[in-house]
Amino acid sequence: MEPVTPSNKGTPYSRGLDSMEACDAANAIHSTFPDLDEVPVRSLNHDWSHWVFAHGDRVFCFPRKAADSRVHEREVRLLPLLAPRLPAPVPFPRWIGKWDGLPFWGYSAIEGHSLREGTLFGPGGGGIARDIGRFLTVLHDFPVDEAARALDAPFLENLPNPGEWLEDIRMRVFPRLSATLRVAVDSGFTRYARDYRAPLPCLVHNDFRFDHMLERYGRLAGVISFGESALYDFASDFAGILADGGWHAVDDIARFYDRPIGEGFQERVEFHYWTAPLKEIVYGVDHGEERHVGLGRSELAQRMREVGILPS
């Protein structure tokens, strides 16, 4: 595997505050890495914290704001540790530079396209289900102490009670929710915490959605977007699968998951599923992004109806 290429070359690129276009990314890439060939740059699917662009057969990720650079730094530390150990390719940071005082990085694109339900549920779907189950097994078995250092996170022997998270949600999110949603969220947390048995923390992807799993010829070709990785409950990765494929997908993949699932698995998956939109609301509140507050609020209500916490 080729080494990372750090660089501070080129003229600093000064971005616009709220947007980044392909031409801007091209300027940043070519001024920082003048030895790279000048090829067309096109926009890819951006996420909350990064703009993402294709530069020929490379992919470059740019933090939206200074606060988002922490996500970048965690990925750059973690991915080189994961790449040689996981059973499917993940991004490997090869080009690391700075633009407008913020870090950005690039990797050789992984060939494939986002996982489709038709592949998982169609003829031969057991092959990719097996690949995904194996991938999650190895990821979740990654040494916790090593992951903690890479993520710059405290080493936890046990995960905190969800009631502690609820206190933070009450303070930061409740002012942006209707009274009905506040009561429902409180009820959902209380019900879950009542029978809560803390699972052992492990390294999780924490945004394990179909658009982050790449397929090719009916098999798992790679996994991308590790910016939300954390030491957490492994059931949170199955919650991403639930969001895109339902319980059918969860069951198909869990058959090939070679770690103990333990008691309360379904309840934990559902909890992580319906609480995920709270994270988008928090992001919107913290960054002054009203769009994320609104989207998270709508998704929260929909998911709580699906799991029976909020009346239909």
CSV table of C-alpha atoms in Angstrom, one decimal:
chain,number,residue,atom,x,y,z
A,1,MET,CA,0.0,0.0,0.0
A,2,GLU,CA,1.4,3.4,-1.0
A,3,PRO,CA,2.3,5.8,1.8
A,4,VAL,CA,0.4,8.9,2.8
A,5,THR,CA,1.6,12.0,1.0
A,6,PRO,CA,1.5,15.0,3.3
A,7,SER,CA,1.8,18.4,1.7
A,8,ASN,CA,1.6,22.1,2.4
A,9,LYS,CA,2.5,23.2,-1.1
A,10,GLY,CA,0.7,25.7,-3.2
A,11,THR,CA,-1.1,28.9,-2.6
A,12,PRO,CA,-3.7,28.7,0.2
A,13,TYR,CA,-7.2,28.4,-1.2
A,14,SER,CA,-9.8,30.6,0.4
A,15,ARG,CA,-13.2,29.0,0.3
A,16,GLY,CA,-16.7,30.5,0.4
A,17,LEU,CA,-18.4,30.1,3.8
A,18,ASP,CA,-21.4,28.0,2.9
A,19,SER,CA,-20.5,26.2,-0.4
A,20,MET,CA,-17.8,24.6,-2.4
A,21,GLU,CA,-18.0,23.9,-6.1
A,22,ALA,CA,-16.0,21.5,-8.3
A,23,CYS,CA,-13.9,24.3,-9.6
A,24,ASP,CA,-13.0,25.3,-6.1
A,25,ALA,CA,-12.0,21.8,-5.2
A,26,ALA,CA,-9.9,21.6,-8.4
A,27,ASN,CA,-8.0,24.8,-7.4
A,28,ALA,CA,-7.4,23.4,-3.9
A,29,ILE,CA,-6.2,20.0,-5.2
A,30,HIS,CA,-4.0,21.3,-8.0
A,31,SER,CA,-2.4,24.0,-5.9
A,32,THR,CA,-1.6,21.7,-3.1
A,33,PHE,CA,-0.5,18.7,-5.2
A,34,PRO,CA,0.9,20.2,-8.4
A,35,ASP,CA,2.3,16.8,-9.4
A,36,LEU,CA,-1.1,15.3,-9.8
A,37,ASP,CA,-2.5,15.3,-13.3
A,38,GLU,CA,-5.1,17.9,-14.0
A,39,VAL,CA,-8.3,16.0,-14.7
A,40,PRO,CA,-12.0,17.0,-14.4
A,41,VAL,CA,-13.3,17.3,-10.9
A,42,ARG,CA,-16.9,16.5,-10.1
A,43,SER,CA,-19.1,16.7,-7.0
A,44,LEU,CA,-20.1,13.5,-5.2
A,45,ASN,CA,-22.6,13.0,-2.4
A,46,HIS,CA,-21.7,15.4,0.3
A,47,ASP,CA,-22.3,14.6,4.0
A,48,TRP,CA,-23.0,16.8,7.0
A,49,SER,CA,-19.4,17.6,7.7
A,50,HIS,CA,-17.6,17.3,4.4
A,51,TRP,CA,-17.7,18.2,0.7
A,52,VAL,CA,-16.7,15.2,-1.4
A,53,PHE,CA,-15.3,15.4,-4.9
A,54,ALA,CA,-14.0,12.9,-7.5
A,55,HIS,CA,-10.7,13.9,-9.1
A,56,GLY,CA,-10.3,11.3,-11.9
A,57,ASP,CA,-9.9,8.0,-10.0
A,58,ARG,CA,-9.3,9.7,-6.7
A,59,VAL,CA,-11.7,11.0,-4.0
A,60,PHE,CA,-11.0,14.1,-2.0
A,61,CYS,CA,-12.8,15.2,1.2
A,62,PHE,CA,-13.0,18.8,2.5
A,63,PRO,CA,-14.3,19.8,5.9
A,64,ARG,CA,-17.1,22.3,5.7
A,65,LYS,CA,-16.1,24.2,8.8
A,66,ALA,CA,-13.2,24.3,11.3
A,67,ALA,CA,-15.2,22.2,13.8
A,68,ASP,CA,-15.6,19.5,11.2
A,69,SER,CA,-11.8,19.0,10.8
A,70,ARG,CA,-11.8,16.7,13.8
A,71,VAL,CA,-13.8,14.2,11.8
A,72,HIS,CA,-11.1,14.4,9.1
A,73,GLU,CA,-8.3,13.9,11.6
A,74,ARG,CA,-10.0,10.8,13.1
A,75,GLU,CA,-10.5,9.2,9.7
A,76,VAL,CA,-6.9,9.9,8.7
A,77,ARG,CA,-5.6,8.2,11.9
A,78,LEU,CA,-8.0,5.3,11.9
A,79,LEU,CA,-8.2,4.2,8.3
A,80,PRO,CA,-4.6,3.2,7.8
A,81,LEU,CA,-5.0,0.9,10.8
A,82,LEU,CA,-8.2,-0.7,9.5
A,83,ALA,CA,-7.2,-1.1,5.8
A,84,PRO,CA,-4.8,-4.1,6.2
A,85,ARG,CA,-7.1,-5.9,8.6
A,86,LEU,CA,-10.6,-5.7,7.2
A,87,PRO,CA,-11.9,-8.2,4.6
A,88,ALA,CA,-13.1,-5.5,2.2
A,89,PRO,CA,-11.3,-2.3,1.0
A,90,VAL,CA,-11.8,1.0,2.9
A,91,PRO,CA,-10.4,4.4,1.9
A,92,PHE,CA,-6.7,4.8,2.6
A,93,PRO,CA,-5.5,8.4,3.0
A,94,ARG,CA,-2.8,9.0,0.4
A,95,TRP,CA,-2.9,12.7,-0.2
A,96,ILE,CA,-3.1,15.0,2.9
A,97,GLY,CA,-2.9,18.7,2.6
A,98,LYS,CA,-4.4,22.0,3.9
A,99,TRP,CA,-6.7,24.6,2.4
A,100,ASP,CA,-7.7,27.8,4.0
A,101,GLY,CA,-6.0,26.6,7.2
A,102,LEU,CA,-8.1,23.4,7.3
A,103,PRO,CA,-6.9,19.8,6.5
A,104,PHE,CA,-8.2,17.8,3.5
A,105,TRP,CA,-7.4,14.4,2.3
A,106,GLY,CA,-7.7,12.1,-0.7
A,107,TYR,CA,-7.7,8.4,-1.5
A,108,SER,CA,-7.8,6.1,-4.5
A,109,ALA,CA,-11.4,5.5,-5.4
A,110,ILE,CA,-12.9,2.1,-4.6
A,111,GLU,CA,-14.6,0.6,-7.6
A,112,GLY,CA,-18.2,-0.2,-7.1
A,113,HIS,CA,-21.6,1.4,-6.4
A,114,SER,CA,-23.9,1.8,-3.5
A,115,LEU,CA,-25.5,-1.4,-2.2
A,116,ARG,CA,-29.0,-2.0,-3.7
A,117,GLU,CA,-31.8,-3.9,-2.1
A,118,GLY,CA,-32.2,-6.0,-5.2
A,119,THR,CA,-28.7,-7.3,-4.7
A,120,LEU,CA,-29.2,-8.2,-1.1
A,121,PHE,CA,-32.7,-9.7,-1.6
A,122,GLY,CA,-32.2,-11.1,-5.1
A,123,PRO,CA,-30.8,-14.4,-6.3
A,124,GLY,CA,-27.3,-14.9,-4.8
A,125,GLY,CA,-28.0,-12.3,-2.1
A,126,GLY,CA,-26.5,-14.6,0.5
A,127,GLY,CA,-23.1,-13.9,-0.9
A,128,ILE,CA,-23.1,-10.2,-0.1
A,129,ALA,CA,-24.9,-10.8,3.1
A,130,ARG,CA,-22.1,-13.1,4.1
A,131,ASP,CA,-19.5,-10.4,3.1
A,132,ILE,CA,-21.2,-7.7,5.2
A,133,GLY,CA,-21.6,-10.0,8.2
A,134,ARG,CA,-17.9,-10.9,8.0
A,135,PHE,CA,-16.9,-7.3,7.6
A,136,LEU,CA,-18.9,-6.2,10.7
A,137,THR,CA,-17.4,-9.1,12.7
A,138,VAL,CA,-13.8,-8.1,12.0
A,139,LEU,CA,-14.6,-4.4,12.4
A,140,HIS,CA,-16.2,-4.9,15.8
A,141,ASP,CA,-13.4,-7.2,16.9
A,142,PHE,CA,-10.8,-4.5,16.3
A,143,PRO,CA,-8.8,-3.9,19.5
A,144,VAL,CA,-10.6,-1.3,21.6
A,145,ASP,CA,-7.5,0.3,23.1
A,146,GLU,CA,-6.0,0.8,19.6
A,147,ALA,CA,-9.3,2.3,18.3
A,148,ALA,CA,-9.5,4.6,21.3
A,149,ARG,CA,-6.0,6.1,20.6
A,150,ALA,CA,-6.9,6.6,16.9
A,151,LEU,CA,-10.2,8.2,17.7
A,152,ASP,CA,-8.7,10.3,20.6
A,153,ALA,CA,-11.5,8.9,22.7
A,154,PRO,CA,-11.5,7.7,26.3
A,155,PHE,CA,-11.2,4.0,26.8
A,156,LEU,CA,-14.5,2.8,28.3
A,157,GLU,CA,-15.0,-0.6,29.9
A,158,ASN,CA,-18.7,-0.1,29.8
A,159,LEU,CA,-21.0,2.2,27.8
A,160,PRO,CA,-22.8,4.9,29.8
A,161,ASN,CA,-26.5,4.5,30.6
A,162,PRO,CA,-28.7,6.1,27.9
A,163,GLY,CA,-30.3,8.2,30.7
A,164,GLU,CA,-27.1,10.3,30.6
A,165,TRP,CA,-27.6,11.0,26.9
A,166,LEU,CA,-31.2,12.0,27.6
A,167,GLU,CA,-30.1,14.8,29.9
A,168,ASP,CA,-28.0,16.3,27.1
A,169,ILE,CA,-30.9,15.8,24.7
A,170,ARG,CA,-33.3,17.6,27.0
A,171,MET,CA,-31.0,20.5,27.3
A,172,ARG,CA,-29.9,20.9,23.6
A,173,VAL,CA,-32.7,19.4,21.5
A,174,PHE,CA,-35.9,19.7,23.5
A,175,PRO,CA,-36.2,23.5,22.9
A,176,ARG,CA,-36.5,22.7,19.2
A,177,LEU,CA,-39.1,20.0,19.5
A,178,SER,CA,-42.9,20.2,20.0
A,179,ALA,CA,-44.4,19.2,23.3
A,180,THR,CA,-45.7,15.9,21.7
A,181,LEU,CA,-42.2,15.0,20.5
A,182,ARG,CA,-40.6,15.9,23.8
A,183,VAL,CA,-42.9,13.6,25.7
A,184,ALA,CA,-42.4,10.8,23.2
A,185,VAL,CA,-38.6,11.0,23.3
A,186,ASP,CA,-38.6,11.1,27.1
A,187,SER,CA,-40.9,8.1,27.1
A,188,GLY,CA,-38.8,6.2,24.6
A,189,PHE,CA,-35.6,6.7,26.5
A,190,THR,CA,-37.2,5.8,29.9
A,191,ARG,CA,-38.6,2.6,28.5
A,192,TYR,CA,-35.3,1.6,27.0
A,193,ALA,CA,-33.3,2.5,30.1
A,194,ARG,CA,-35.6,0.5,32.3
A,195,ASP,CA,-34.3,-2.8,30.9
A,196,TYR,CA,-30.9,-1.6,29.7
A,197,ARG,CA,-28.0,-3.9,30.0
A,198,ALA,CA,-24.8,-2.1,28.9
A,199,PRO,CA,-23.1,-4.0,26.1
A,200,LEU,CA,-19.3,-3.9,25.9
A,201,PRO,CA,-18.1,-1.1,23.7
A,202,CYS,CA,-16.5,-1.9,20.4
A,203,LEU,CA,-15.4,0.0,17.3
A,204,VAL,CA,-18.4,0.8,15.1
A,205,HIS,CA,-18.8,2.4,11.7
A,206,ASN,CA,-21.8,4.3,13.2
A,207,ASP,CA,-23.3,5.3,9.8
A,208,PHE,CA,-23.5,1.9,8.2
A,209,ARG,CA,-26.0,2.7,5.5
A,210,PHE,CA,-26.4,1.2,2.1
A,211,ASP,CA,-24.9,4.2,0.4
A,212,HIS,CA,-21.7,3.6,2.4
A,213,MET,CA,-21.4,-0.1,1.3
A,214,LEU,CA,-20.1,-0.5,-2.2
A,215,GLU,CA,-21.0,-3.6,-4.2
A,216,ARG,CA,-19.5,-5.0,-7.4
A,217,TYR,CA,-20.6,-8.1,-9.2
A,218,GLY,CA,-22.9,-9.0,-6.4
A,219,ARG,CA,-20.2,-8.9,-3.7
A,220,LEU,CA,-19.0,-6.3,-1.1
A,221,ALA,CA,-16.4,-4.2,-2.9
A,222,GLY,CA,-15.7,-1.8,-0.1
A,223,VAL,CA,-17.0,0.4,2.7
A,224,ILE,CA,-16.6,4.2,2.9
A,225,SER,CA,-17.4,7.2,5.2
A,226,PHE,CA,-15.9,6.4,8.6
A,227,GLY,CA,-16.2,9.9,9.9
A,228,GLU,CA,-18.7,8.9,12.6
A,229,SER,CA,-16.8,5.9,13.9
A,230,ALA,CA,-16.9,5.5,17.6
A,231,LEU,CA,-16.6,3.1,20.5
A,232,TYR,CA,-20.2,2.2,20.9
A,233,ASP,CA,-22.8,-0.5,20.9
A,234,PHE,CA,-22.3,-2.8,17.8
A,235,ALA,CA,-26.1,-2.8,17.4
A,236,SER,CA,-25.9,0.7,16.1
A,237,ASP,CA,-24.4,-0.6,12.8
A,238,PHE,CA,-27.4,-2.9,12.4
A,239,ALA,CA,-29.6,0.1,12.9
A,240,GLY,CA,-28.2,1.6,9.7
A,241,ILE,CA,-29.0,-1.6,7.9
A,242,LEU,CA,-32.5,-1.5,9.4
A,243,ALA,CA,-33.0,2.0,8.1
A,244,ASP,CA,-32.3,1.0,4.5
A,245,GLY,CA,-33.3,-2.7,4.3
A,246,GLY,CA,-35.7,-3.4,7.1
A,247,TRP,CA,-35.6,-6.3,9.5
A,248,HIS,CA,-35.3,-8.7,6.5
A,249,ALA,CA,-31.8,-7.2,5.8
A,250,VAL,CA,-30.8,-7.2,9.4
A,251,ASP,CA,-31.8,-10.9,9.8
A,252,ASP,CA,-30.0,-11.9,6.5
A,253,ILE,CA,-26.7,-10.2,7.6
A,254,ALA,CA,-26.9,-11.2,11.3
A,255,ARG,CA,-26.9,-14.9,10.2
A,256,PHE,CA,-23.3,-14.3,9.1
A,257,TYR,CA,-22.2,-12.2,12.1
A,258,ASP,CA,-19.7,-14.3,14.0
A,259,ARG,CA,-19.9,-12.5,17.4
A,260,PRO,CA,-22.4,-13.0,20.3
A,261,ILE,CA,-25.5,-10.9,19.7
A,262,GLY,CA,-26.8,-11.3,23.3
A,263,GLU,CA,-30.1,-10.4,24.9
A,264,GLY,CA,-32.1,-7.4,23.8
A,265,PHE,CA,-30.5,-7.2,20.4
A,266,GLN,CA,-33.7,-6.2,18.6
A,267,GLU,CA,-34.6,-3.5,21.3
A,268,ARG,CA,-31.1,-2.0,21.0
A,269,VAL,CA,-31.2,-1.9,17.2
A,270,GLU,CA,-34.6,-0.2,17.3
A,271,PHE,CA,-33.3,2.3,19.9
A,272,HIS,CA,-30.3,3.3,17.8
A,273,TYR,CA,-32.6,3.4,14.7
A,274,TRP,CA,-35.2,5.9,16.1
A,275,THR,CA,-32.6,8.0,18.1
A,276,ALA,CA,-30.3,8.5,15.1
A,277,PRO,CA,-32.1,11.7,13.9
A,278,LEU,CA,-31.4,13.3,17.2
A,279,LYS,CA,-27.8,13.5,16.1
A,280,GLU,CA,-28.7,15.4,13.0
A,281,ILE,CA,-30.7,17.9,15.2
A,282,VAL,CA,-27.7,18.3,17.5
A,283,TYR,CA,-25.5,18.9,14.5
A,284,GLY,CA,-27.9,21.5,13.2
A,285,VAL,CA,-28.2,23.3,16.6
A,286,ASP,CA,-24.4,23.3,17.1
A,287,HIS,CA,-23.6,24.6,13.6
A,288,GLY,CA,-26.5,26.9,13.1
A,289,GLU,CA,-27.9,24.7,10.3
A,290,GLU,CA,-31.6,25.0,10.4
A,291,ARG,CA,-32.0,22.6,7.5
A,292,HIS,CA,-30.6,19.8,9.6
A,293,VAL,CA,-32.8,20.7,12.5
A,294,GLY,CA,-35.9,20.5,10.4
A,295,LEU,CA,-34.8,17.3,8.6
A,296,GLY,CA,-33.9,15.6,11.8
A,297,ARG,CA,-37.1,16.5,13.5
A,298,SER,CA,-39.2,15.1,10.6
A,299,GLU,CA,-37.2,11.9,10.5
A,300,LEU,CA,-37.4,11.5,14.3
A,301,ALA,CA,-41.2,11.7,14.2
A,302,GLN,CA,-41.4,9.2,11.4
A,303,ARG,CA,-39.2,6.7,13.0
A,304,MET,CA,-40.9,7.0,16.4
A,305,ARG,CA,-44.2,6.2,14.7
A,306,GLU,CA,-42.6,3.1,13.0
A,307,VAL,CA,-41.4,1.7,16.3
A,308,GLY,CA,-44.6,2.5,18.1
A,309,ILE,CA,-43.3,5.3,20.5
A,310,LEU,CA,-45.4,8.0,18.8
A,311,PRO,CA,-49.0,7.3,17.8
A,312,SER,CA,-49.6,7.1,14.1
